[in-house]
JSON list of C-alpha atoms in Angstrom, two decimals:
[
{"chain": "A", "resi": 1, "resn": "MET", "atom": "CA", "xyz": [-23.00, -9.08, -8.18]},
{"chain": "A", "resi": 2, "resn": "SER", "atom": "CA", "xyz": [-20.79, -11.32, -6.04]},
{"chain": "A", "resi": 3, "resn": "HIS", "atom": "CA", "xyz": [-19.80, -10.13, -2.60]},
{"chain": "A", "resi": 4, "resn": "PRO", "atom": "CA", "xyz": [-16.03, -9.74, -3.35]},
{"chain": "A", "resi": 5, "resn": "ARG", "atom": "CA", "xyz": [-16.73, -7.71, -6.48]},
{"chain": "A", "resi": 6, "resn": "ARG", "atom": "CA", "xyz": [-19.23, -5.53, -4.64]},
{"chain": "A", "resi": 7, "resn": "ALA", "atom": "CA", "xyz": [-16.69, -4.93, -1.87]},
{"chain": "A", "resi": 8, "resn": "ALA", "atom": "CA", "xyz": [-14.03, -3.98, -4.43]},
{"chain": "A", "resi": 9, "resn": "ARG", "atom": "CA", "xyz": [-16.36, -1.49, -6.11]},
{"chain": "A", "resi": 10, "resn": "LEU", "atom": "CA", "xyz": [-17.32, 0.04, -2.78]},
{"chain": "A", "resi": 11, "resn": "ALA", "atom": "CA", "xyz": [-13.61, 0.37, -1.94]},
{"chain": "A", "resi": 12, "resn": "LEU", "atom": "CA", "xyz": [-13.02, 2.12, -5.27]},
{"chain": "A", "resi": 13, "resn": "MET", "atom": "CA", "xyz": [-15.88, 4.53, -4.61]},
{"chain": "A", "resi": 14, "resn": "ALA", "atom": "CA", "xyz": [-14.51, 5.25, -1.14]},
{"chain": "A", "resi": 15, "resn": "CYS", "atom": "CA", "xyz": [-11.06, 5.92, -2.61]},
{"chain": "A", "resi": 16, "resn": "LEU", "atom": "CA", "xyz": [-12.47, 8.25, -5.27]},
{"chain": "A", "resi": 17, "resn": "ILE", "atom": "CA", "xyz": [-14.36, 10.21, -2.60]},
{"chain": "A", "resi": 18, "resn": "LEU", "atom": "CA", "xyz": [-11.87, 10.20, 0.28]},
{"chain": "A", "resi": 19, "resn": "THR", "atom": "CA", "xyz": [-8.75, 11.00, -1.73]},
{"chain": "A", "resi": 20, "resn": "PRO", "atom": "CA", "xyz": [-10.01, 14.33, -3.18]},
{"chain": "A", "resi": 21, "resn": "LEU", "atom": "CA", "xyz": [-11.47, 15.27, 0.19]},
{"chain": "A", "resi": 22, "resn": "SER", "atom": "CA", "xyz": [-8.12, 14.60, 1.79]},
{"chain": "A", "resi": 23, "resn": "VAL", "atom": "CA", "xyz": [-6.31, 16.67, -0.84]},
{"chain": "A", "resi": 24, "resn": "LEU", "atom": "CA", "xyz": [-8.68, 19.59, -0.28]},
{"chain": "A", "resi": 25, "resn": "LEU", "atom": "CA", "xyz": [-9.16, 19.50, 3.49]},
{"chain": "A", "resi": 26, "resn": "VAL", "atom": "CA", "xyz": [-6.69, 17.22, 5.29]},
{"chain": "A", "resi": 27, "resn": "ASP", "atom": "CA", "xyz": [-3.31, 16.96, 3.59]},
{"chain": "A", "resi": 28, "resn": "ARG", "atom": "CA", "xyz": [-1.90, 20.43, 4.26]},
{"chain": "A", "resi": 29, "resn": "PRO", "atom": "CA", "xyz": [-3.04, 20.76, 7.89]},
{"chain": "A", "resi": 30, "resn": "VAL", "atom": "CA", "xyz": [-1.74, 17.30, 8.80]},
{"chain": "A", "resi": 31, "resn": "SER", "atom": "CA", "xyz": [1.59, 17.89, 7.07]},
{"chain": "A", "resi": 32, "resn": "THR", "atom": "CA", "xyz": [2.02, 21.26, 8.77]},
{"chain": "A", "resi": 33, "resn": "TRP", "atom": "CA", "xyz": [1.15, 19.80, 12.18]},
{"chain": "A", "resi": 34, "resn": "ALA", "atom": "CA", "xyz": [3.42, 16.78, 11.75]},
{"chain": "A", "resi": 35, "resn": "HIS", "atom": "CA", "xyz": [6.36, 18.94, 10.73]},
{"chain": "A", "resi": 36, "resn": "ALA", "atom": "CA", "xyz": [5.86, 21.36, 13.61]},
{"chain": "A", "resi": 37, "resn": "THR", "atom": "CA", "xyz": [5.11, 18.75, 16.28]},
{"chain": "A", "resi": 38, "resn": "LEU", "atom": "CA", "xyz": [6.73, 15.43, 15.36]},
{"chain": "A", "resi": 39, "resn": "HIS", "atom": "CA", "xyz": [9.58, 16.37, 13.05]},
{"chain": "A", "resi": 40, "resn": "GLY", "atom": "CA", "xyz": [12.70, 14.25, 13.51]},
{"chain": "A", "resi": 41, "resn": "GLN", "atom": "CA", "xyz": [11.25, 11.75, 15.99]},
{"chain": "A", "resi": 42, "resn": "ARG", "atom": "CA", "xyz": [12.96, 8.46, 15.21]},
{"chain": "A", "resi": 43, "resn": "ILE", "atom": "CA", "xyz": [10.00, 6.22, 16.06]},
{"chain": "A", "resi": 44, "resn": "PHE", "atom": "CA", "xyz": [8.01, 7.41, 13.05]},
{"chain": "A", "resi": 45, "resn": "ILE", "atom": "CA", "xyz": [10.93, 7.01, 10.65]},
{"chain": "A", "resi": 46, "resn": "ASP", "atom": "CA", "xyz": [11.55, 3.49, 11.98]},
{"chain": "A", "resi": 47, "resn": "LEU", "atom": "CA", "xyz": [7.93, 2.52, 11.38]},
{"chain": "A", "resi": 48, "resn": "THR", "atom": "CA", "xyz": [8.29, 3.29, 7.68]},
{"chain": "A", "resi": 49, "resn": "PHE", "atom": "CA", "xyz": [11.00, 0.61, 7.44]},
{"chain": "A", "resi": 50, "resn": "ILE", "atom": "CA", "xyz": [8.29, -2.04, 7.82]},
{"chain": "A", "resi": 51, "resn": "ALA", "atom": "CA", "xyz": [7.40, -1.54, 4.16]},
{"chain": "A", "resi": 52, "resn": "ALA", "atom": "CA", "xyz": [11.05, -1.77, 3.13]},
{"chain": "A", "resi": 53, "resn": "PHE", "atom": "CA", "xyz": [11.38, -5.04, 5.04]},
{"chain": "A", "resi": 54, "resn": "ILE", "atom": "CA", "xyz": [8.30, -6.41, 3.29]},
{"chain": "A", "resi": 55, "resn": "ALA", "atom": "CA", "xyz": [9.72, -5.48, -0.12]},
{"chain": "A", "resi": 56, "resn": "VAL", "atom": "CA", "xyz": [13.05, -7.20, 0.62]},
{"chain": "A", "resi": 57, "resn": "ALA", "atom": "CA", "xyz": [11.27, -10.25, 2.03]},
{"chain": "A", "resi": 58, "resn": "CYS", "atom": "CA", "xyz": [9.18, -10.55, -1.12]},
{"chain": "A", "resi": 59, "resn": "ALA", "atom": "CA", "xyz": [12.30, -10.55, -3.29]},
{"chain": "A", "resi": 60, "resn": "VAL", "atom": "CA", "xyz": [13.83, -13.31, -1.15]},
{"chain": "A", "resi": 61, "resn": "VAL", "atom": "CA", "xyz": [10.59, -15.32, -1.31]},
{"chain": "A", "resi": 62, "resn": "LEU", "atom": "CA", "xyz": [10.51, -15.21, -5.11]},
{"chain": "A", "resi": 63, "resn": "LEU", "atom": "CA", "xyz": [14.16, -16.25, -5.30]},
{"chain": "A", "resi": 64, "resn": "LEU", "atom": "CA", "xyz": [13.69, -19.19, -2.94]},
{"chain": "A", "resi": 65, "resn": "ALA", "atom": "CA", "xyz": [10.49, -20.26, -4.72]},
{"chain": "A", "resi": 66, "resn": "GLY", "atom": "CA", "xyz": [12.34, -20.28, -8.02]},
{"chain": "A", "resi": 67, "resn": "LEU", "atom": "CA", "xyz": [15.11, -22.41, -6.54]},
{"chain": "A", "resi": 68, "resn": "ALA", "atom": "CA", "xyz": [12.50, -24.80, -5.11]},
{"chain": "A", "resi": 69, "resn": "TRP", "atom": "CA", "xyz": [10.94, -25.12, -8.56]},
{"chain": "A", "resi": 70, "resn": "LEU", "atom": "CA", "xyz": [14.33, -25.86, -10.10]},
{"chain": "A", "resi": 71, "resn": "ALA", "atom": "CA", "xyz": [14.83, -28.57, -7.48]},
{"chain": "A", "resi": 72, "resn": "GLY", "atom": "CA", "xyz": [11.50, -30.13, -8.43]},
{"chain": "A", "resi": 73, "resn": "ARG", "atom": "CA", "xyz": [9.83, -29.53, -5.06]},
{"chain": "A", "resi": 74, "resn": "GLU", "atom": "CA", "xyz": [6.15, -28.64, -4.82]},
{"chain": "A", "resi": 75, "resn": "LEU", "atom": "CA", "xyz": [5.36, -25.59, -2.72]},
{"chain": "A", "resi": 76, "resn": "ARG", "atom": "CA", "xyz": [3.28, -26.05, 0.39]},
{"chain": "A", "resi": 77, "resn": "ARG", "atom": "CA", "xyz": [0.31, -23.76, 0.99]},
{"chain": "A", "resi": 78, "resn": "PRO", "atom": "CA", "xyz": [2.12, -21.28, 3.30]},
{"chain": "A", "resi": 79, "resn": "GLU", "atom": "CA", "xyz": [4.84, -21.02, 0.67]},
{"chain": "A", "resi": 80, "resn": "ARG", "atom": "CA", "xyz": [2.30, -20.43, -2.08]},
{"chain": "A", "resi": 81, "resn": "VAL", "atom": "CA", "xyz": [0.72, -17.70, 0.04]},
{"chain": "A", "resi": 82, "resn": "ALA", "atom": "CA", "xyz": [4.13, -16.07, 0.45]},
{"chain": "A", "resi": 83, "resn": "VAL", "atom": "CA", "xyz": [4.72, -16.22, -3.32]},
{"chain": "A", "resi": 84, "resn": "ALA", "atom": "CA", "xyz": [1.28, -14.70, -3.95]},
{"chain": "A", "resi": 85, "resn": "ALA", "atom": "CA", "xyz": [2.09, -11.87, -1.53]},
{"chain": "A", "resi": 86, "resn": "ALA", "atom": "CA", "xyz": [5.40, -11.27, -3.30]},
{"chain": "A", "resi": 87, "resn": "LEU", "atom": "CA", "xyz": [3.70, -11.18, -6.70]},
{"chain": "A", "resi": 88, "resn": "ALA", "atom": "CA", "xyz": [1.09, -8.77, -5.37]},
{"chain": "A", "resi": 89, "resn": "VAL", "atom": "CA", "xyz": [3.82, -6.44, -4.14]},
{"chain": "A", "resi": 90, "resn": "LEU", "atom": "CA", "xyz": [5.60, -6.69, -7.49]},
{"chain": "A", "resi": 91, "resn": "ALA", "atom": "CA", "xyz": [2.42, -5.91, -9.46]},
{"chain": "A", "resi": 92, "resn": "ALA", "atom": "CA", "xyz": [1.33, -3.09, -7.16]},
{"chain": "A", "resi": 93, "resn": "SER", "atom": "CA", "xyz": [4.79, -1.51, -7.20]},
{"chain": "A", "resi": 94, "resn": "SER", "atom": "CA", "xyz": [4.88, -1.50, -10.98]},
{"chain": "A", "resi": 95, "resn": "ILE", "atom": "CA", "xyz": [1.49, 0.17, -11.23]},
{"chain": "A", "resi": 96, "resn": "LYS", "atom": "CA", "xyz": [2.41, 2.61, -8.46]},
{"chain": "A", "resi": 97, "resn": "ASP", "atom": "CA", "xyz": [5.47, 3.79, -10.36]},
{"chain": "A", "resi": 98, "resn": "GLN", "atom": "CA", "xyz": [3.39, 4.60, -13.43]},
{"chain": "A", "resi": 99, "resn": "LEU", "atom": "CA", "xyz": [0.79, 6.43, -11.35]},
{"chain": "A", "resi": 100, "resn": "LYS", "atom": "CA", "xyz": [3.47, 8.52, -9.66]},
{"chain": "A", "resi": 101, "resn": "TYR", "atom": "CA", "xyz": [4.66, 9.69, -13.05]},
{"chain": "A", "resi": 102, "resn": "ALA", "atom": "CA", "xyz": [1.12, 10.28, -14.30]},
{"chain": "A", "resi": 103, "resn": "PHE", "atom": "CA", "xyz": [0.01, 12.37, -11.30]},
{"chain": "A", "resi": 104, "resn": "GLY", "atom": "CA", "xyz": [3.27, 14.21, -10.64]},
{"chain": "A", "resi": 105, "resn": "ARG", "atom": "CA", "xyz": [2.42, 15.27, -7.11]},
{"chain": "A", "resi": 106, "resn": "THR", "atom": "CA", "xyz": [4.90, 17.27, -5.05]},
{"chain": "A", "resi": 107, "resn": "TRP", "atom": "CA", "xyz": [6.01, 16.02, -1.62]},
{"chain": "A", "resi": 108, "resn": "PRO", "atom": "CA", "xyz": [5.18, 17.36, 1.84]},
{"chain": "A", "resi": 109, "resn": "GLU", "atom": "CA", "xyz": [8.83, 18.28, 2.42]},
{"chain": "A", "resi": 110, "resn": "THR", "atom": "CA", "xyz": [11.99, 18.75, 0.38]},
{"chain": "A", "resi": 111, "resn": "TRP", "atom": "CA", "xyz": [13.95, 15.50, 0.13]},
{"chain": "A", "resi": 112, "resn": "THR", "atom": "CA", "xyz": [16.14, 15.57, -2.95]},
{"chain": "A", "resi": 113, "resn": "ASN", "atom": "CA", "xyz": [17.67, 18.05, -5.40]},
{"chain": "A", "resi": 114, "resn": "HIS", "atom": "CA", "xyz": [15.86, 20.98, -3.74]},
{"chain": "A", "resi": 115, "resn": "ASN", "atom": "CA", "xyz": [12.49, 19.65, -4.91]},
{"chain": "A", "resi": 116, "resn": "PRO", "atom": "CA", "xyz": [9.57, 22.05, -4.33]},
{"chain": "A", "resi": 117, "resn": "SER", "atom": "CA", "xyz": [7.39, 21.03, -1.39]},
{"chain": "A", "resi": 118, "resn": "TRP", "atom": "CA", "xyz": [4.57, 22.22, 0.84]},
{"chain": "A", "resi": 119, "resn": "ILE", "atom": "CA", "xyz": [6.69, 22.80, 3.95]},
{"chain": "A", "resi": 120, "resn": "ASP", "atom": "CA", "xyz": [9.73, 24.37, 2.32]},
{"chain": "A", "resi": 121, "resn": "ASN", "atom": "CA", "xyz": [8.22, 26.36, -0.56]},
{"chain": "A", "resi": 122, "resn": "GLY", "atom": "CA", "xyz": [4.45, 26.33, -0.10]},
{"chain": "A", "resi": 123, "resn": "VAL", "atom": "CA", "xyz": [4.13, 24.27, -3.31]},
{"chain": "A", "resi": 124, "resn": "PHE", "atom": "CA", "xyz": [1.15, 21.93, -3.19]},
{"chain": "A", "resi": 125, "resn": "GLY", "atom": "CA", "xyz": [-0.32, 20.34, -6.26]},
{"chain": "A", "resi": 126, "resn": "PHE", "atom": "CA", "xyz": [-0.28, 17.84, -9.09]},
{"chain": "A", "resi": 127, "resn": "PHE", "atom": "CA", "xyz": [1.87, 18.30, -12.19]},
{"chain": "A", "resi": 128, "resn": "PRO", "atom": "CA", "xyz": [0.92, 15.41, -14.49]},
{"chain": "A", "resi": 129, "resn": "TYR", "atom": "CA", "xyz": [3.79, 13.72, -16.36]},
{"chain": "A", "resi": 130, "resn": "HIS", "atom": "CA", "xyz": [6.32, 16.19, -14.98]},
{"chain": "A", "resi": 131, "resn": "GLY", "atom": "CA", "xyz": [8.78, 13.43, -14.13]},
{"chain": "A", "resi": 132, "resn": "GLY", "atom": "CA", "xyz": [11.55, 13.40, -11.55]},
{"chain": "A", "resi": 133, "resn": "THR", "atom": "CA", "xyz": [11.78, 12.16, -7.97]},
{"chain": "A", "resi": 134, "resn": "GLY", "atom": "CA", "xyz": [10.56, 15.51, -6.67]},
{"chain": "A", "resi": 135, "resn": "TRP", "atom": "CA", "xyz": [7.16, 14.94, -8.25]},
{"chain": "A", "resi": 136, "resn": "ALA", "atom": "CA", "xyz": [6.39, 11.40, -7.11]},
{"chain": "A", "resi": 137, "resn": "SER", "atom": "CA", "xyz": [4.43, 11.65, -3.88]},
{"chain": "A", "resi": 138, "resn": "PHE", "atom": "CA", "xyz": [1.16, 10.12, -5.13]},
{"chain": "A", "resi": 139, "resn": "PRO", "atom": "CA", "xyz": [0.34, 7.35, -4.42]},
{"chain": "A", "resi": 140, "resn": "SER", "atom": "CA", "xyz": [2.41, 6.31, -1.42]},
{"chain": "A", "resi": 141, "resn": "GLY", "atom": "CA", "xyz": [4.73, 3.44, -2.35]},
{"chain": "A", "resi": 142, "resn": "HIS", "atom": "CA", "xyz": [5.24, 2.39, 1.27]},
{"chain": "A", "resi": 143, "resn": "THR", "atom": "CA", "xyz": [1.49, 2.07, 1.83]},
{"chain": "A", "resi": 144, "resn": "THR", "atom": "CA", "xyz": [1.04, 0.30, -1.49]},
{"chain": "A", "resi": 145, "resn": "VAL", "atom": "CA", "xyz": [3.67, -2.33, -0.70]},
{"chain": "A", "resi": 146, "resn": "ALA", "atom": "CA", "xyz": [2.46, -2.99, 2.85]},
{"chain": "A", "resi": 147, "resn": "THR", "atom": "CA", "xyz": [-1.20, -3.21, 1.85]},
{"chain": "A", "resi": 148, "resn": "ALA", "atom": "CA", "xyz": [-0.55, -5.48, -1.14]},
{"chain": "A", "resi": 149, "resn": "ALA", "atom": "CA", "xyz": [1.23, -8.06, 1.00]},
{"chain": "A", "resi": 150, "resn": "MET", "atom": "CA", "xyz": [-1.22, -7.81, 3.87]},
{"chain": "A", "resi": 151, "resn": "ALA", "atom": "CA", "xyz": [-4.22, -8.11, 1.52]},
{"chain": "A", "resi": 152, "resn": "VAL", "atom": "CA", "xyz": [-2.99, -11.54, 0.42]},
{"chain": "A", "resi": 153, "resn": "LEU", "atom": "CA", "xyz": [-2.56, -12.63, 4.04]},
{"chain": "A", "resi": 154, "resn": "TRP", "atom": "CA", "xyz": [-6.01, -11.19, 4.78]},
{"chain": "A", "resi": 155, "resn": "CYS", "atom": "CA", "xyz": [-7.52, -13.45, 2.13]},
{"chain": "A", "resi": 156, "resn": "ALA", "atom": "CA", "xyz": [-5.45, -16.53, 2.98]},
{"chain": "A", "resi": 157, "resn": "TYR", "atom": "CA", "xyz": [-5.57, -16.44, 6.77]},
{"chain": "A", "resi": 158, "resn": "PRO", "atom": "CA", "xyz": [-8.69, -14.77, 8.18]},
{"chain": "A", "resi": 159, "resn": "ARG", "atom": "CA", "xyz": [-7.39, -15.16, 11.74]},
{"chain": "A", "resi": 160, "resn": "LEU", "atom": "CA", "xyz": [-4.47, -12.87, 10.87]},
{"chain": "A", "resi": 161, "resn": "ARG", "atom": "CA", "xyz": [-6.66, -9.99, 9.77]},
{"chain": "A", "resi": 162, "resn": "PRO", "atom": "CA", "xyz": [-6.10, -7.91, 12.94]},
{"chain": "A", "resi": 163, "resn": "LEU", "atom": "CA", "xyz": [-2.35, -8.25, 12.36]},
{"chain": "A", "resi": 164, "resn": "CYS", "atom": "CA", "xyz": [-2.76, -7.20, 8.71]},
{"chain": "A", "resi": 165, "resn": "VAL", "atom": "CA", "xyz": [-4.62, -4.06, 9.74]},
{"chain": "A", "resi": 166, "resn": "LEU", "atom": "CA", "xyz": [-2.01, -3.32, 12.41]},
{"chain": "A", "resi": 167, "resn": "VAL", "atom": "CA", "xyz": [0.89, -3.57, 9.95]},
{"chain": "A", "resi": 168, "resn": "VAL", "atom": "CA", "xyz": [-0.71, -1.18, 7.45]},
{"chain": "A", "resi": 169, "resn": "ALA", "atom": "CA", "xyz": [-1.72, 1.19, 10.25]},
{"chain": "A", "resi": 170, "resn": "LEU", "atom": "CA", "xyz": [1.81, 1.29, 11.66]},
{"chain": "A", "resi": 171, "resn": "VAL", "atom": "CA", "xyz": [3.26, 2.10, 8.24]},
{"chain": "A", "resi": 172, "resn": "ALA", "atom": "CA", "xyz": [0.68, 4.87, 7.74]},
{"chain": "A", "resi": 173, "resn": "ILE", "atom": "CA", "xyz": [1.37, 6.31, 11.21]},
{"chain": "A", "resi": 174, "resn": "GLY", "atom": "CA", "xyz": [5.07, 6.31, 10.47]},
{"chain": "A", "resi": 175, "resn": "LEU", "atom": "CA", "xyz": [4.62, 8.06, 7.13]},
{"chain": "A", "resi": 176, "resn": "ALA", "atom": "CA", "xyz": [2.30, 10.69, 8.57]},
{"chain": "A", "resi": 177, "resn": "GLY", "atom": "CA", "xyz": [4.42, 11.24, 11.68]},
{"chain": "A", "resi": 178, "resn": "ALA", "atom": "CA", "xyz": [7.63, 11.60, 9.68]},
{"chain": "A", "resi": 179, "resn": "ASP", "atom": "CA", "xyz": [5.79, 13.82, 7.19]},
{"chain": "A", "resi": 180, "resn": "TYR", "atom": "CA", "xyz": [6.95, 11.57, 4.36]},
{"chain": "A", "resi": 181, "resn": "HIS", "atom": "CA", "xyz": [3.55, 11.50, 2.66]},
{"chain": "A", "resi": 182, "resn": "PHE", "atom": "CA", "xyz": [0.25, 13.30, 2.56]},
{"chain": "A", "resi": 183, "resn": "VAL", "atom": "CA", "xyz": [-2.80, 11.47, 3.89]},
{"chain": "A", "resi": 184, "resn": "GLY", "atom": "CA", "xyz": [-4.30, 11.40, 0.38]},
{"chain": "A", "resi": 185, "resn": "ASP", "atom": "CA", "xyz": [-1.20, 9.60, -0.89]},
{"chain": "A", "resi": 186, "resn": "MET", "atom": "CA", "xyz": [-1.73, 6.88, 1.69]},
{"chain": "A", "resi": 187, "resn": "ILE", "atom": "CA", "xyz": [-5.44, 6.49, 0.95]},
{"chain": "A", "resi": 188, "resn": "ALA", "atom": "CA", "xyz": [-4.68, 5.91, -2.73]},
{"chain": "A", "resi": 189, "resn": "GLY", "atom": "CA", "xyz": [-1.78, 3.58, -1.92]},
{"chain": "A", "resi": 190, "resn": "CYS", "atom": "CA", "xyz": [-3.95, 1.58, 0.42]},
{"chain": "A", "resi": 191, "resn": "PHE", "atom": "CA", "xyz": [-6.58, 1.06, -2.27]},
{"chain": "A", "resi": 192, "resn": "LEU", "atom": "CA", "xyz": [-4.05, 0.19, -4.96]},
{"chain": "A", "resi": 193, "resn": "GLY", "atom": "CA", "xyz": [-2.19, -2.29, -2.77]},
{"chain": "A", "resi": 194, "resn": "GLY", "atom": "CA", "xyz": [-5.38, -3.81, -1.42]},
{"chain": "A", "resi": 195, "resn": "LEU", "atom": "CA", "xyz": [-6.86, -4.32, -4.87]},
{"chain": "A", "resi": 196, "resn": "CYS", "atom": "CA", "xyz": [-3.69, -5.90, -6.24]},
{"chain": "A", "resi": 197, "resn": "GLY", "atom": "CA", "xyz": [-3.34, -8.16, -3.21]},
{"chain": "A", "resi": 198, "resn": "TRP", "atom": "CA", "xyz": [-6.97, -9.26, -3.34]},
{"chain": "A", "resi": 199, "resn": "TRP", "atom": "CA", "xyz": [-6.80, -9.96, -7.06]},
{"chain": "A", "resi": 200, "resn": "ILE", "atom": "CA", "xyz": [-3.53, -11.91, -6.88]},
{"chain": "A", "resi": 201, "resn": "ALA", "atom": "CA", "xyz": [-4.90, -13.93, -3.97]},
{"chain": "A", "resi": 202, "resn": "ARG", "atom": "CA", "xyz": [-7.91, -14.90, -6.06]},
{"chain": "A", "resi": 203, "resn": "LEU", "atom": "CA", "xyz": [-5.82, -15.77, -9.10]},
{"chain": "A", "resi": 204, "resn": "SER", "atom": "CA", "xyz": [-3.43, -17.81, -6.95]},
{"chain": "A", "resi": 205, "resn": "ASN", "atom": "CA", "xyz": [-6.30, -19.63, -5.24]},
{"chain": "A", "resi": 206, "resn": "VAL", "atom": "CA", "xyz": [-4.76, -19.25, -1.79]},
{"chain": "A", "resi": 207, "resn": "SER", "atom": "CA", "xyz": [-7.96, -18.34, 0.04]},
{"chain": "A", "resi": 208, "resn": "PRO", "atom": "CA", "xyz": [-9.14, -21.03, 2.46]},
{"chain": "A", "resi": 209, "resn": "PRO", "atom": "CA", "xyz": [-11.98, -23.19, 1.16]},
{"chain": "A", "resi": 210, "resn": "ALA", "atom": "CA", "xyz": [-15.45, -22.04, 2.06]},
{"chain": "A", "resi": 211, "resn": "PRO", "atom": "CA", "xyz": [-17.10, -24.05, 4.84]},
{"chain": "A", "resi": 212, "resn": "PRO", "atom": "CA", "xyz": [-19.65, -26.58, 3.62]},
{"chain": "A", "resi": 213, "resn": "PRO", "atom": "CA", "xyz": [-23.28, -25.49, 3.81]},
{"chain": "A", "resi": 214, "resn": "PRO", "atom": "CA", "xyz": [-25.19, -26.73, 6.85]},
{"chain": "A", "resi": 215, "resn": "ARG", "atom": "CA", "xyz": [-26.98, -29.98, 6.30]},
{"chain": "A", "resi": 216, "resn": "SER", "atom": "CA", "xyz": [-30.72, -29.67, 6.22]},
{"chain": "A", "resi": 217, "resn": "ALA", "atom": "CA", "xyz": [-32.67, -31.60, 8.79]},
{"chain": "A", "resi": 218, "resn": "GLU", "atom": "CA", "xyz": [-34.22, -34.73, 7.41]}
]
């Protein structure tokens, strides 16, 4: 098995193990603590806007790339990387929306239309195919979007990998601190976004070429 495929399978196994563990042991205590300790602090809410900025930037990138194509101009490599990141976000977001409907998880807090939540009503669970914005916590869309874009950059520019990790971490800290999502939501979103970004990067062939093998001594 090739190294990338092995890494993807290991990531899937980690997601399948860590997500249920988080649901059982971590999600409720972290949500309760965040609400009691960090509720309303603007810094955490502001951090979540990173994902919104990425989503808007991806839409602009696709629009500009389409205009460049109409003008007959070939895209340079950084531009192709940006398009790949935008496509990864688009693909991951589409899958995320279907998973939200399929899992039907309630939110940590009540956001809209008096939706049931852990903090406000003690409601904590999954209600598959329930539908409605009040049952759409899993997986985290913010984490999915941020990880999808950063996964493409991770593949294309290895030197930027610390920055990629930092961006995803900041979004996750913001979501947890604002009590917008459970930890399990973010674990699943991270895997979904990462897988989509990695796969789009491979399909788009934006990864840097592998270094040539060392020449054997004659």
